[in-house]
Amino acid sequence: MPRFLERHLEFSQFHMVLGEDAEFEGKIEVPEALWIRGRVKGEVASSGEVVISEEGALEGEVEARAVQVRGTVQGKVSCGGLVELFPSGKVGGEIDTKELVIQRGARFSGECRMEGV
């Protein structure tokens, strides 16, 4: 899935969307893209892309092919491809990825491991 601004995200591009007012505790596994607009406490696993929206929050672990952080993540991000922190994004914890982009304004506090270094 290409990188794009949030206003261009469409529900049809995602296998699952967790709505803005939704709260979930536990483990989510999806075979494709996941859009988190609400709050998740637990584990998220996807063979596709995971997008955490500006209003979204994840406390726990996320493992995916690609991760866009526009909201808040407290915990661990494991990614086989690109992790991108957008200006509104905040990550506190660990990032384990092949590629990392931190845009101006984004916040990251923790440890980062990159494959091949």
Coordinates of C-alpha atoms in Angstrom, one line a residue, residues 62-64 75-83 93-100 111-115:
V62 CA 2.5 -4.5 16.8
E63 CA 4.1 -6.7 14.2
A64 CA 3.5 -6.0 10.5
G75 CA 5.4 -0.7 23.5
K76 CA 7.1 -2.6 20.7
V77 CA 6.9 -2.1 17.0
S78 CA 8.3 -5.0 14.9
C79 CA 8.3 -4.5 11.1
G80 CA 9.7 -6.5 8.2
G81 CA 9.7 -3.3 6.0
L82 CA 9.1 0.4 6.7
V83 CA 8.1 2.1 10.0
G93 CA 9.4 1.8 23.6
E94 CA 11.2 -0.3 21.0
I95 CA 11.3 -0.3 17.2
D96 CA 12.8 -3.3 15.3
T97 CA 12.7 -2.7 11.6
K98 CA 14.5 -2.8 8.2
E99 CA 13.7 0.9 7.4
L100 CA 12.7 3.9 9.6
E111 CA 15.5 1.8 21.5
C112 CA 15.7 1.1 17.8
R113 CA 17.3 -1.9 16.1
M114 CA 17.7 -2.0 12.3
E115 CA 18.4 -5.1 10.3

